[in-house]
Coordinates of C-alpha atoms in Angstrom, one line a residue:
M273 CA 0.0 0.0 0.0
A274 CA 2.8 2.5 0.8
S275 CA 4.3 2.0 -2.7
A276 CA 1.0 3.3 -4.2
L277 CA 1.7 6.6 -2.4
L278 CA 5.2 7.1 -3.9
P279 CA 4.1 8.4 -7.3
A280 CA 1.8 10.9 -5.8
I281 CA 4.6 12.2 -3.5
A282 CA 7.0 12.4 -6.4
Q283 CA 4.6 14.5 -8.5
T284 CA 4.5 17.2 -5.8
D285 CA 8.2 17.9 -6.4
E286 CA 7.7 20.2 -9.5
F287 CA 11.1 21.8 -10.3
V288 CA 11.0 25.2 -11.8
A289 CA 13.9 26.7 -13.8
G290 CA 15.3 30.0 -12.5
L291 CA 18.2 32.4 -12.2
V292 CA 19.6 33.5 -8.8
T293 CA 19.7 37.3 -8.7
K294 CA 20.6 37.8 -5.0
V295 CA 21.5 35.7 -1.9
D296 CA 20.8 37.4 1.5
E297 CA 22.4 35.1 4.1
S298 CA 21.6 37.3 7.0
A299 CA 17.9 37.2 6.2
G300 CA 17.9 33.6 5.0
K301 CA 16.5 34.5 1.6
I302 CA 17.3 33.9 -2.1
T303 CA 15.9 36.1 -4.9
I304 CA 15.1 34.2 -8.0
K305 CA 14.0 35.2 -11.5
H306 CA 11.8 32.3 -12.6
G307 CA 9.2 31.0 -15.0
P308 CA 5.5 30.3 -14.2
L309 CA 4.7 28.7 -10.9
K310 CA 1.7 26.5 -11.9
K311 CA 1.6 25.1 -8.3
F312 CA 0.5 28.5 -7.1
E313 CA -1.5 29.4 -10.2
M314 CA 1.1 32.0 -11.3
D315 CA 1.0 31.9 -15.1
D316 CA 3.7 34.5 -15.7
G317 CA 7.4 34.5 -14.9
M318 CA 8.7 37.0 -12.4
T319 CA 11.4 37.7 -9.8
M320 CA 10.5 36.7 -6.2
V321 CA 12.2 36.4 -2.9
F322 CA 12.1 33.0 -1.3
R323 CA 13.0 31.8 2.2
A324 CA 15.7 29.1 2.1
G325 CA 14.2 25.9 3.6
D326 CA 17.7 24.9 4.7
P327 CA 20.5 27.4 5.6
A328 CA 22.9 25.3 3.5
M329 CA 21.1 26.5 0.4
L330 CA 22.4 30.0 1.0
K331 CA 26.0 28.8 0.6
A332 CA 25.2 26.4 -2.3
V333 CA 24.2 29.2 -4.8
K334 CA 25.3 32.7 -5.7
A335 CA 23.9 35.5 -7.9
G336 CA 24.2 34.5 -11.5
D337 CA 23.7 30.8 -11.0
K338 CA 21.2 29.0 -13.2
I339 CA 19.1 26.7 -11.0
R340 CA 16.1 24.5 -10.8
F341 CA 14.1 24.6 -7.5
V342 CA 11.0 23.3 -5.8
P343 CA 8.9 26.2 -4.4
D344 CA 6.6 25.7 -1.4
R345 CA 4.5 27.8 0.9
V346 CA 5.4 27.3 4.6
N347 CA 3.5 29.3 7.2
G348 CA 2.3 31.6 4.4
Q349 CA 5.9 32.3 3.1
F350 CA 7.3 31.2 -0.2
T351 CA 10.0 28.8 0.6
I352 CA 12.5 26.7 -1.4
S353 CA 12.3 23.0 -0.4
K354 CA 14.9 21.8 -3.0
I355 CA 17.5 23.6 -5.1
E356 CA 20.0 22.4 -7.7
K357 CA 22.5 24.2 -10.0
T358 CA 22.0 23.7 -13.7
K359 CA 24.2 24.5 -16.7

């Protein structure tokens, strides 16, 4: 039965392509220029500030890095749950 849940969980990790424009370590936030966020019914690309879900994310990327990330909403704040550099 648990294996039937795995595909549903995997589908919630919708990566979005983006470009890091700013990293604010003291505030724990990353500013990202990104495409549409279908998960939040945002059909246009824009630049937004996201809270880093893990402080290690703040050291993993820098302004100018191309990334893909999984956005989430935690306690009403846009938060990054996963982030990866791309080429």
